[in-house]
Amino acid sequence: MIIVLKPDCTAAQVKSFTDSLTEEYKVKVNTWVGTHSTVLGLIGDTSVIDIEYIAAQDVVDSVKRVQEPYKKANRKFHPDNTVITLPGGQKIGDGNLCIMAGPCSVETEEQICYVAERVKAAGAQFLRGGAFKPRTSPYAFQGLHASGLELLRKAREHTGLPIVTEIMSTAHLPLFEDVDIIQVGARNMQNFELLKELGKLRKPILLKRGLANTIEETLMSAEYIMAGGNEQVILCERGIRTYETYTRNTLDISAVPIFKKLSHLPVIVDPSHASGIASLVEPLAMAAVAAGADGLMIEVHNNPAKALSDGAQSLTPDQFDHVAKRVFAAAKVLKEDM
Ligand code: PEP
Ligand code: MN
């Protein structure tokens, strides 16, 4: 961290400020006294320093971070890729493409079990399905809640696929005890109290990037979970808000290699929410694989036209068969090419 002090600072003020920094943050401070101003270079763990607090001090002119504010999620301190292994042996981030697929919402036992069978047959290793749905309208289908989780468990028994489902409130945590991967949706990416509670668990958390959040903010949210001791975080790029209205969101494909560069955490892409249009799922999924994603999350519905949520972006099981074949083939070629 570099701190530029105000030109009129006295030597006594510089000393007192420098002493307070070394005492409070246990950092080493290098001081350069110039003709007009004094510059301080802080060496050590500056991730715990609140930059706004420093900027607000009387003696400070400007302050700049030179090191990222996240530590546990940072590849600099953990050069090897994190590989997440589920108790059933399924892996995320081991160099093989993983696919989480299933309906936006769990609707009926027949629906979820049928979709689970079909996505499994196509090669998906995880079943996704929402039981608590974050809908823009309070009048839209909100999900089946606890009974939706029960249906997911049935589909898991039926197929052996681990289940991925979204949590919206800390109050629901007891219901999620035997969920295999807990999803934090885009709208809750900065629900810090929820993130802190998930940090106390020892199970994988799928963290979706917020609708209007930066890459650094996403990594800071991962840091919240990891700071609690839960290091099993999967990042998910699901499109961000831009001025483009043709698609539901704009897939930020460059976020994939950037997340991979800045962090050791696995990165997956959700082309369904990124586009909102079923016919765009295949090209965006292919782009994600080419960009180096560790996995994909894809919405699949037995009858998209009748889906209770996100029908327009949902693939039929037959369409998913085709997309899965293509993305696995692309991933194989890219791996052989390494
Ligand atoms: C979902 O996965 O169904 C969902 C609501 O996604 P997002 O949080 O990315 O909008
Ligand atoms: Mn959805």
PDB file of N, CA, C and O and ligand atoms in Angstrom, residues 104 128 133 248 273 299 310 313, ligand 2:
ATOM      1  N   CYS A 104     -34.471 -24.789 -13.744  1.00  0.00           N
ATOM      2  CA  CYS A 104     -34.346 -23.585 -12.923  1.00  0.00           C
ATOM      3  C   CYS A 104     -34.997 -23.881 -11.574  1.00  0.00           C
ATOM      4  O   CYS A 104     -34.372 -23.762 -10.537  1.00  0.00           O
ATOM      5  N   ARG A 128     -28.668 -29.673 -10.787  1.00  0.00           N
ATOM      6  CA  ARG A 128     -29.056 -28.391 -10.213  1.00  0.00           C
ATOM      7  C   ARG A 128     -30.582 -28.292 -10.188  1.00  0.00           C
ATOM      8  O   ARG A 128     -31.277 -28.936 -10.972  1.00  0.00           O
ATOM      9  N   LYS A 133     -36.485 -19.655  -4.823  1.00  0.00           N
ATOM     10  CA  LYS A 133     -36.207 -18.899  -6.035  1.00  0.00           C
ATOM     11  C   LYS A 133     -36.221 -17.392  -5.803  1.00  0.00           C
ATOM     12  O   LYS A 133     -37.212 -16.862  -5.304  1.00  0.00           O
ATOM     13  N   ARG A 248     -30.439 -11.306 -21.788  1.00  0.00           N
ATOM     14  CA  ARG A 248     -30.836 -11.006 -20.403  1.00  0.00           C
ATOM     15  C   ARG A 248     -29.687 -10.341 -19.644  1.00  0.00           C
ATOM     16  O   ARG A 248     -29.878  -9.428 -18.845  1.00  0.00           O
ATOM     17  N   HIS A 273     -28.298 -18.241 -17.637  1.00  0.00           N
ATOM     18  CA  HIS A 273     -28.662 -16.923 -17.094  1.00  0.00           C
ATOM     19  C   HIS A 273     -27.917 -15.795 -17.800  1.00  0.00           C
ATOM     20  O   HIS A 273     -28.390 -14.664 -17.830  1.00  0.00           O
ATOM     21  N   GLU A 299     -29.334 -24.803 -17.557  1.00  0.00           N
ATOM     22  CA  GLU A 299     -30.723 -25.110 -17.204  1.00  0.00           C
ATOM     23  C   GLU A 299     -31.361 -26.027 -18.253  1.00  0.00           C
ATOM     24  O   GLU A 299     -31.308 -25.744 -19.456  1.00  0.00           O
ATOM     25  N   ASP A 310     -37.883 -19.394 -15.935  1.00  0.00           N
ATOM     26  CA  ASP A 310     -36.779 -19.432 -16.908  1.00  0.00           C
ATOM     27  C   ASP A 310     -36.942 -20.422 -18.063  1.00  0.00           C
ATOM     28  O   ASP A 310     -35.938 -20.988 -18.541  1.00  0.00           O
ATOM     29  N   GLN A 313     -34.885 -19.833 -21.477  1.00  0.00           N
ATOM     30  CA  GLN A 313     -33.446 -20.124 -21.549  1.00  0.00           C
ATOM     31  C   GLN A 313     -33.148 -21.599 -21.300  1.00  0.00           C
ATOM     32  O   GLN A 313     -31.984 -22.017 -21.310  1.00  0.00           O
TER      33      GLN A 313
HETATM   34 MN    MN B   2     -33.001 -19.790 -13.439  1.00  0.00          MN
END
